[in-house]
JSON list of C-alpha atoms in Angstrom, two decimals:
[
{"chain": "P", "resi": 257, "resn": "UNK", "atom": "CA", "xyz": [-0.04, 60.40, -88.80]},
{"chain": "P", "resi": 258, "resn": "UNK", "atom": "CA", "xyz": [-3.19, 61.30, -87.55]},
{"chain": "P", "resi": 259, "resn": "UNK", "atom": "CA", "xyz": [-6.07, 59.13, -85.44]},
{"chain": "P", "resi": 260, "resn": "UNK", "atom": "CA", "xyz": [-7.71, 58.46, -88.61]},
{"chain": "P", "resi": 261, "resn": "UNK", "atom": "CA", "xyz": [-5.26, 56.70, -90.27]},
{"chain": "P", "resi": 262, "resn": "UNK", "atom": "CA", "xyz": [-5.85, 54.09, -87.68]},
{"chain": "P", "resi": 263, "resn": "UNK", "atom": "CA", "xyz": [-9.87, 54.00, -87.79]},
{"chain": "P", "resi": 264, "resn": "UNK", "atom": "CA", "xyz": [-11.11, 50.41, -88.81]},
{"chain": "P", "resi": 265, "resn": "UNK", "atom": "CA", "xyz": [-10.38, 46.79, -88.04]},
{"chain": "P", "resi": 266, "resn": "UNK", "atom": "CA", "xyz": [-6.91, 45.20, -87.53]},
{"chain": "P", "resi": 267, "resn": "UNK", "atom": "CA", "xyz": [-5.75, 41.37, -87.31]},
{"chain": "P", "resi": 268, "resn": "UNK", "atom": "CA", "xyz": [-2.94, 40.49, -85.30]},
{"chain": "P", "resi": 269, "resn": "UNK", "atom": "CA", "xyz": [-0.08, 38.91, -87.46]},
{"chain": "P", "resi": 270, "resn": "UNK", "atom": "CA", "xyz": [2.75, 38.25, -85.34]},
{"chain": "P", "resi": 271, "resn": "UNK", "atom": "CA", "xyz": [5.03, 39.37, -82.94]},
{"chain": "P", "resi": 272, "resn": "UNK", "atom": "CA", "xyz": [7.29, 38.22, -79.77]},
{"chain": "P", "resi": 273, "resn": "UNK", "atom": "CA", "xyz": [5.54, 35.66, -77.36]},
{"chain": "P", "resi": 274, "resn": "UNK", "atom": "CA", "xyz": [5.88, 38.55, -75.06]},
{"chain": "P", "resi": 275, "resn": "UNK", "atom": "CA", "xyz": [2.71, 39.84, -76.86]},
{"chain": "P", "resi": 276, "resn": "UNK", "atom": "CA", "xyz": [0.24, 37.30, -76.46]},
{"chain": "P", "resi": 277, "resn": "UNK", "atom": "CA", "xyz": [-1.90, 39.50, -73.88]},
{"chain": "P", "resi": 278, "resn": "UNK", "atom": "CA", "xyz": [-2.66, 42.02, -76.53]},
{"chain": "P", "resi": 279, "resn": "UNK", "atom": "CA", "xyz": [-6.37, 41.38, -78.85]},
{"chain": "P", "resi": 280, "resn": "UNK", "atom": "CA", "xyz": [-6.15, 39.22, -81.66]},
{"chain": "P", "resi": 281, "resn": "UNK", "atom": "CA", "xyz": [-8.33, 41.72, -82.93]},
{"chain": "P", "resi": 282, "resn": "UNK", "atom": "CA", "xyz": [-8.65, 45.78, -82.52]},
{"chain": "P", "resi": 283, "resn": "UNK", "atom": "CA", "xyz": [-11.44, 48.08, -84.06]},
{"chain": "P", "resi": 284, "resn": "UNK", "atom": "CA", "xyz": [-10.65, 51.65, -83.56]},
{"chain": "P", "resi": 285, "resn": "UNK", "atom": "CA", "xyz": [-13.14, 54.02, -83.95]},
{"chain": "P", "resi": 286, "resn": "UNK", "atom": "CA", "xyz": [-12.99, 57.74, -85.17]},
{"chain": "P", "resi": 287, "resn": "UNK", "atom": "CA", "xyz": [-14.58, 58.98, -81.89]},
{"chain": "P", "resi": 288, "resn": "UNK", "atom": "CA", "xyz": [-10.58, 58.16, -80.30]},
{"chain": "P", "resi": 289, "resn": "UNK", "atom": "CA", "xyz": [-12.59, 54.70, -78.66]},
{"chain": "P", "resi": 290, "resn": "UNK", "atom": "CA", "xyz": [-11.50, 51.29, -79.34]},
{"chain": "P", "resi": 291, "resn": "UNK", "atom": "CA", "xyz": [-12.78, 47.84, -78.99]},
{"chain": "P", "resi": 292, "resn": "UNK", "atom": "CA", "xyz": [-10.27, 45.08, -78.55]},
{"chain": "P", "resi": 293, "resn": "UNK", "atom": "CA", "xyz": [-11.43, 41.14, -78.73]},
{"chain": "P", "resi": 294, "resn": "UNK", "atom": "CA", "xyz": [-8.92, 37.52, -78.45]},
{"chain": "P", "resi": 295, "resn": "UNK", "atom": "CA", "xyz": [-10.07, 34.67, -80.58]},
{"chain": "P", "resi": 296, "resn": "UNK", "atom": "CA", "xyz": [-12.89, 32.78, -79.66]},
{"chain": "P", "resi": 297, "resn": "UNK", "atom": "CA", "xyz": [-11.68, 30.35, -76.96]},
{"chain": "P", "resi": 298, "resn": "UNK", "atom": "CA", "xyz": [-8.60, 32.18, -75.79]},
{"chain": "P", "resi": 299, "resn": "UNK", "atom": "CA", "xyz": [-8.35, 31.80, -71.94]},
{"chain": "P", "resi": 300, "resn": "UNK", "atom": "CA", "xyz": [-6.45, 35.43, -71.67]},
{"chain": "P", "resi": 301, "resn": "UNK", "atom": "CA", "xyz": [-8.38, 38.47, -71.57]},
{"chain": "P", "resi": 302, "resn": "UNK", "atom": "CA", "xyz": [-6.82, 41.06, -74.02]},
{"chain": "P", "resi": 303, "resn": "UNK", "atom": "CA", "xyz": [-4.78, 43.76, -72.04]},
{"chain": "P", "resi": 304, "resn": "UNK", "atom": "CA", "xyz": [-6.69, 46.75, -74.79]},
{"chain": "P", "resi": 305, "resn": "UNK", "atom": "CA", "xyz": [-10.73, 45.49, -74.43]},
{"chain": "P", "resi": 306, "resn": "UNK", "atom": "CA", "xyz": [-12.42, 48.76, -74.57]},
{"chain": "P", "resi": 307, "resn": "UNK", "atom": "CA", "xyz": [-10.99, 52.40, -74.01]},
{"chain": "P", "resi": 308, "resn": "UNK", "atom": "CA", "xyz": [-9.80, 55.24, -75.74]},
{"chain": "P", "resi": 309, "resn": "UNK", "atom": "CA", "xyz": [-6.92, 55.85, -77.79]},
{"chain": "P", "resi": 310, "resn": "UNK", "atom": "CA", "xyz": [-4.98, 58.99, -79.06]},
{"chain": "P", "resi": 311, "resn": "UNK", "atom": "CA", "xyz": [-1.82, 59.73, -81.34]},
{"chain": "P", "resi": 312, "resn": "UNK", "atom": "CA", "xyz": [0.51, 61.80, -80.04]},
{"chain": "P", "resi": 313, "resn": "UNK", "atom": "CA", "xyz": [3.84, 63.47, -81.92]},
{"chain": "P", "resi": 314, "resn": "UNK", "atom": "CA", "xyz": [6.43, 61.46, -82.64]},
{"chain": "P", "resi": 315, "resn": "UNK", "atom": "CA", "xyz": [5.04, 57.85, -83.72]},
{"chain": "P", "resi": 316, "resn": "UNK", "atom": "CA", "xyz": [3.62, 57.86, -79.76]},
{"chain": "P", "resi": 317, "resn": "UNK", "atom": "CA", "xyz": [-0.08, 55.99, -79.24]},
{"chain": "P", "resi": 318, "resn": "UNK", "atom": "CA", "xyz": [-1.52, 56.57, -75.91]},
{"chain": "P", "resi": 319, "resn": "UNK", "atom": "CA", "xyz": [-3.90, 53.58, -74.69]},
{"chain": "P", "resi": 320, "resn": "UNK", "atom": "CA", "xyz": [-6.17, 53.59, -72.08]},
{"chain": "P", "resi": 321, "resn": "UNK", "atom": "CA", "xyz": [-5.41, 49.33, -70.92]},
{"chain": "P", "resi": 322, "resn": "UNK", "atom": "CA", "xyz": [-8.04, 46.80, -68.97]},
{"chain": "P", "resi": 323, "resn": "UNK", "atom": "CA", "xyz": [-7.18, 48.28, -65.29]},
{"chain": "P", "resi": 324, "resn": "UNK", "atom": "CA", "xyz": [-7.79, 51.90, -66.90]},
{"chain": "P", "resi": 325, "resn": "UNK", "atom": "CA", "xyz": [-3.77, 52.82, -66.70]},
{"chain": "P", "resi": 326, "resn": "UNK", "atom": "CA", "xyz": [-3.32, 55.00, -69.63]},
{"chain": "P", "resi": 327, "resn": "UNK", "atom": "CA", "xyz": [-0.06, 53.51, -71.23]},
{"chain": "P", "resi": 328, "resn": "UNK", "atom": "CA", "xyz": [2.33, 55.16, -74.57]},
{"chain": "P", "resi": 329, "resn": "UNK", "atom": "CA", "xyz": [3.66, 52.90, -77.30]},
{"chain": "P", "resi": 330, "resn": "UNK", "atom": "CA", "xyz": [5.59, 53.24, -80.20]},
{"chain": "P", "resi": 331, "resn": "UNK", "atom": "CA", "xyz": [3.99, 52.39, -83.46]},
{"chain": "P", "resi": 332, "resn": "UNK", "atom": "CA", "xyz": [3.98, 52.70, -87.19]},
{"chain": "P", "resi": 333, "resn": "UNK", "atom": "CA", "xyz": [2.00, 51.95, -89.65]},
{"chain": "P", "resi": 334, "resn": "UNK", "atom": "CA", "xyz": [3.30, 50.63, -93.10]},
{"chain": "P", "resi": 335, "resn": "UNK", "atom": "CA", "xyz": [1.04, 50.09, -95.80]},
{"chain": "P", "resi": 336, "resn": "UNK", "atom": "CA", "xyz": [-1.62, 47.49, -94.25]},
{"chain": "P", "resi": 337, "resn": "UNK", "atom": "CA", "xyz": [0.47, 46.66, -91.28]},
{"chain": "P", "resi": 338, "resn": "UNK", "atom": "CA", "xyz": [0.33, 48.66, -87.71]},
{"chain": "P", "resi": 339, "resn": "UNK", "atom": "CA", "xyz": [3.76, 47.43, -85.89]},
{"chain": "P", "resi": 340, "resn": "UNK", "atom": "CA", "xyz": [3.40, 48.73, -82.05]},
{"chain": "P", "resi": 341, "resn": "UNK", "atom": "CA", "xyz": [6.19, 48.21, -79.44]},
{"chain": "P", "resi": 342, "resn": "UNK", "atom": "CA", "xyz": [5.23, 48.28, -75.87]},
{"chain": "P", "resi": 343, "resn": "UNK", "atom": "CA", "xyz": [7.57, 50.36, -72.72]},
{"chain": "P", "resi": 344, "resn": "UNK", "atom": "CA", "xyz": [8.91, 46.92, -72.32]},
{"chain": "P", "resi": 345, "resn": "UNK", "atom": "CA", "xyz": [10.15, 46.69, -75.45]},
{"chain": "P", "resi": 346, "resn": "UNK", "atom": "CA", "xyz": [7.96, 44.20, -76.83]},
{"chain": "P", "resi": 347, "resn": "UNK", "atom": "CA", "xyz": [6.68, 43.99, -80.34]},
{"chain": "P", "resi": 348, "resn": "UNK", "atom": "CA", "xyz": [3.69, 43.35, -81.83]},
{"chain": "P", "resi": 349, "resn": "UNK", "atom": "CA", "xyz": [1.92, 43.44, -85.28]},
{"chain": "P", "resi": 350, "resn": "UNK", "atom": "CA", "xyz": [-1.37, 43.63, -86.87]},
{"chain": "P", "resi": 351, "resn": "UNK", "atom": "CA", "xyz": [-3.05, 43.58, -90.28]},
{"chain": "P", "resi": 352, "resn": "UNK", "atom": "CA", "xyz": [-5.73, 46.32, -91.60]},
{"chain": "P", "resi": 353, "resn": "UNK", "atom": "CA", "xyz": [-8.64, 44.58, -92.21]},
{"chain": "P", "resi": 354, "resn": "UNK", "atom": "CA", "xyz": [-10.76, 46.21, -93.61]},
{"chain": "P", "resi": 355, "resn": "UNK", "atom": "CA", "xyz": [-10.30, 49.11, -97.10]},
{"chain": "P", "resi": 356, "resn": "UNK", "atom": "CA", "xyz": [-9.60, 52.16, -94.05]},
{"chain": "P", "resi": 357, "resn": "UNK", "atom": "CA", "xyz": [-11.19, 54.95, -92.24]},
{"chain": "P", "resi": 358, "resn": "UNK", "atom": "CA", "xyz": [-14.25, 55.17, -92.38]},
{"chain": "P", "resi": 359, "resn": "UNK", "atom": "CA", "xyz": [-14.78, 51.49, -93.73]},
{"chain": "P", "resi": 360, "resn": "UNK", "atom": "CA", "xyz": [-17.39, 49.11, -92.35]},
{"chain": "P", "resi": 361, "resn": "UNK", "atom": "CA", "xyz": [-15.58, 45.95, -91.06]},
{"chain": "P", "resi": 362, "resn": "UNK", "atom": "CA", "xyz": [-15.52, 42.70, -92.63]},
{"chain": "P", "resi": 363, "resn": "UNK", "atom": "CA", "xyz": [-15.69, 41.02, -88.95]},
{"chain": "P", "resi": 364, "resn": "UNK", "atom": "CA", "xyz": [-18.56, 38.95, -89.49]},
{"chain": "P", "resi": 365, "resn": "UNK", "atom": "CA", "xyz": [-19.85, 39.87, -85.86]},
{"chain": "P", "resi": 366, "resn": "UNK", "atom": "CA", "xyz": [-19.93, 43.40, -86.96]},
{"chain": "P", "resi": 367, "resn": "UNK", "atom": "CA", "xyz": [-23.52, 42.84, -87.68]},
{"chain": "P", "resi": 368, "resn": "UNK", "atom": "CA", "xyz": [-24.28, 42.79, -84.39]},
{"chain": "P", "resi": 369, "resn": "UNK", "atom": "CA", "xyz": [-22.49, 46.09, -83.24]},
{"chain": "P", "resi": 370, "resn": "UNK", "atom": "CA", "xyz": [-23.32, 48.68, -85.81]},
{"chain": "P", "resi": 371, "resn": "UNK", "atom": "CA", "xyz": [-20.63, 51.85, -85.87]}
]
Protein backbone atom coordinates (compact mmCIF):
# COMPACT_ATOMS: atom_id res chain seq x y z
CA UNK A 1 0.00 0.00 0.00
CA UNK A 2 1.45 3.07 -0.84
CA UNK A 3 0.18 7.01 -0.26
CA UNK A 4 -1.21 6.93 -3.63
CA UNK A 5 -3.54 4.42 -3.33
CA UNK A 6 -5.29 6.77 -1.02
CA UNK A 7 -5.09 10.10 -3.27
CA UNK A 8 -8.72 11.39 -4.09
CA UNK A 9 -12.03 11.93 -2.37
CA UNK A 10 -13.69 9.62 0.23
CA UNK A 11 -17.38 9.58 1.76
CA UNK A 12 -17.90 8.42 5.09
CA UNK A 13 -20.23 5.27 5.17
CA UNK A 14 -20.50 4.11 8.56
CA UNK A 15 -18.94 3.17 11.56
CA UNK A 16 -19.34 3.12 15.59
CA UNK A 17 -21.00 6.35 17.11
CA UNK A 18 -17.63 6.60 18.62
CA UNK A 19 -16.64 8.07 15.19
CA UNK A 20 -18.77 10.88 14.67
CA UNK A 21 -15.79 13.51 15.21
CA UNK A 22 -14.04 12.28 12.14
CA UNK A 23 -15.00 14.35 8.36
CA UNK A 24 -17.86 13.21 6.58
CA UNK A 25 -15.64 13.87 3.88
CA UNK A 26 -11.61 13.48 3.28
CA UNK A 27 -9.62 14.56 0.07
CA UNK A 28 -6.11 13.39 0.22
CA UNK A 29 -3.75 14.77 -1.89
CA UNK A 30 -0.54 13.24 -3.52
CA UNK A 31 1.67 15.96 -1.93
CA UNK A 32 1.01 13.58 1.69
CA UNK A 33 -1.70 16.82 2.61
CA UNK A 34 -5.24 16.30 3.29
CA UNK A 35 -8.35 18.27 3.54
CA UNK A 36 -11.07 16.99 5.79
CA UNK A 37 -14.80 18.70 5.76
CA UNK A 38 -18.39 17.51 8.03
CA UNK A 39 -21.62 18.00 6.21
CA UNK A 40 -22.96 21.23 5.81
CA UNK A 41 -24.64 22.09 9.14
CA UNK A 42 -22.80 19.72 11.41
CA UNK A 43 -22.13 21.52 14.77
CA UNK A 44 -18.73 19.30 15.33
CA UNK A 45 -15.63 20.32 13.78
CA UNK A 46 -13.95 17.23 12.13
CA UNK A 47 -10.97 15.94 14.34
CA UNK A 48 -8.71 15.53 10.48
CA UNK A 49 -9.50 19.35 8.84
CA UNK A 50 -6.28 20.00 7.19
CA UNK A 51 -2.75 18.32 7.72
CA UNK A 52 -0.60 15.84 6.41
CA UNK A 53 -0.80 12.27 6.16
CA UNK A 54 1.71 9.34 5.57
CA UNK A 55 1.55 5.39 5.28
CA UNK A 56 3.71 3.65 7.21
CA UNK A 57 4.53 -0.44 7.15
CA UNK A 58 2.20 -2.54 8.35
CA UNK A 59 -1.44 -1.16 7.39
CA UNK A 60 -0.23 2.03 9.87
CA UNK A 61 -1.60 5.79 8.65
CA UNK A 62 -0.01 8.55 10.49
CA UNK A 63 -2.36 11.79 10.78
CA UNK A 64 -1.46 15.00 11.68
CA UNK A 65 -5.28 15.85 13.85
CA UNK A 66 -6.96 19.57 14.51
CA UNK A 67 -4.60 20.39 17.71
CA UNK A 68 -1.53 19.32 15.37
CA UNK A 69 -0.90 15.86 17.54
CA UNK A 70 0.35 13.54 14.96
CA UNK A 71 -1.78 10.33 15.70
CA UNK A 72 -1.30 6.29 13.94
CA UNK A 73 -4.32 4.28 12.85
CA UNK A 74 -4.94 1.13 11.46
CA UNK A 75 -6.53 1.01 8.08
CA UNK A 76 -7.25 -0.92 4.97
CA UNK A 77 -8.49 -0.34 2.02
CA UNK A 78 -10.81 -2.88 0.14
CA UNK A 79 -11.88 -2.24 -3.19
CA UNK A 80 -13.75 1.33 -2.86
CA UNK A 81 -13.89 1.24 0.87
CA UNK A 82 -10.98 2.73 3.33
CA UNK A 83 -11.93 1.04 6.92
CA UNK A 84 -9.60 3.00 9.61
CA UNK A 85 -9.60 2.08 13.36
CA UNK A 86 -8.48 4.67 15.75
CA UNK A 87 -5.80 3.86 19.20
CA UNK A 88 -9.09 3.66 20.91
CA UNK A 89 -10.27 1.10 19.06
CA UNK A 90 -12.86 2.77 17.23
CA UNK A 91 -13.93 2.12 13.70
CA UNK A 92 -14.72 4.00 10.98
CA UNK A 93 -15.44 3.73 7.17
CA UNK A 94 -15.44 5.65 4.06
CA UNK A 95 -16.29 5.35 0.37
CA UNK A 96 -13.82 6.35 -2.69
CA UNK A 97 -15.42 8.85 -4.43
CA UNK A 98 -14.09 9.58 -7.03
CA UNK A 99 -12.30 6.81 -10.20
CA UNK A 100 -8.59 7.12 -7.90
CA UNK A 101 -5.30 8.76 -7.81
CA UNK A 102 -4.89 11.21 -9.62
CA UNK A 103 -8.74 11.76 -10.31
CA UNK A 104 -10.44 15.14 -10.14
CA UNK A 105 -13.25 14.95 -7.50
CA UNK A 106 -16.81 14.80 -8.14
CA UNK A 107 -17.40 17.15 -4.89
CA UNK A 108 -19.30 19.72 -6.49
CA UNK A 109 -17.32 22.43 -4.39
CA UNK A 110 -14.23 21.20 -6.01
CA UNK A 111 -14.68 23.95 -8.43
CA UNK A 112 -13.78 26.26 -6.14
CA UNK A 113 -10.44 24.64 -4.86
CA UNK A 114 -8.59 23.49 -7.90
CA UNK A 115 -5.78 20.53 -7.11
Amino acid sequence: MTQTDLVGTWIRIGGEPCGAGYPDEIEFHGDGSYVGRMSPGSREHPRWDVGTYEISGGGRLAVSTVNDAILTYAFRVVEDQLVVTDEEGCTFAYRRADEGAGSRSTNPDAADHPH
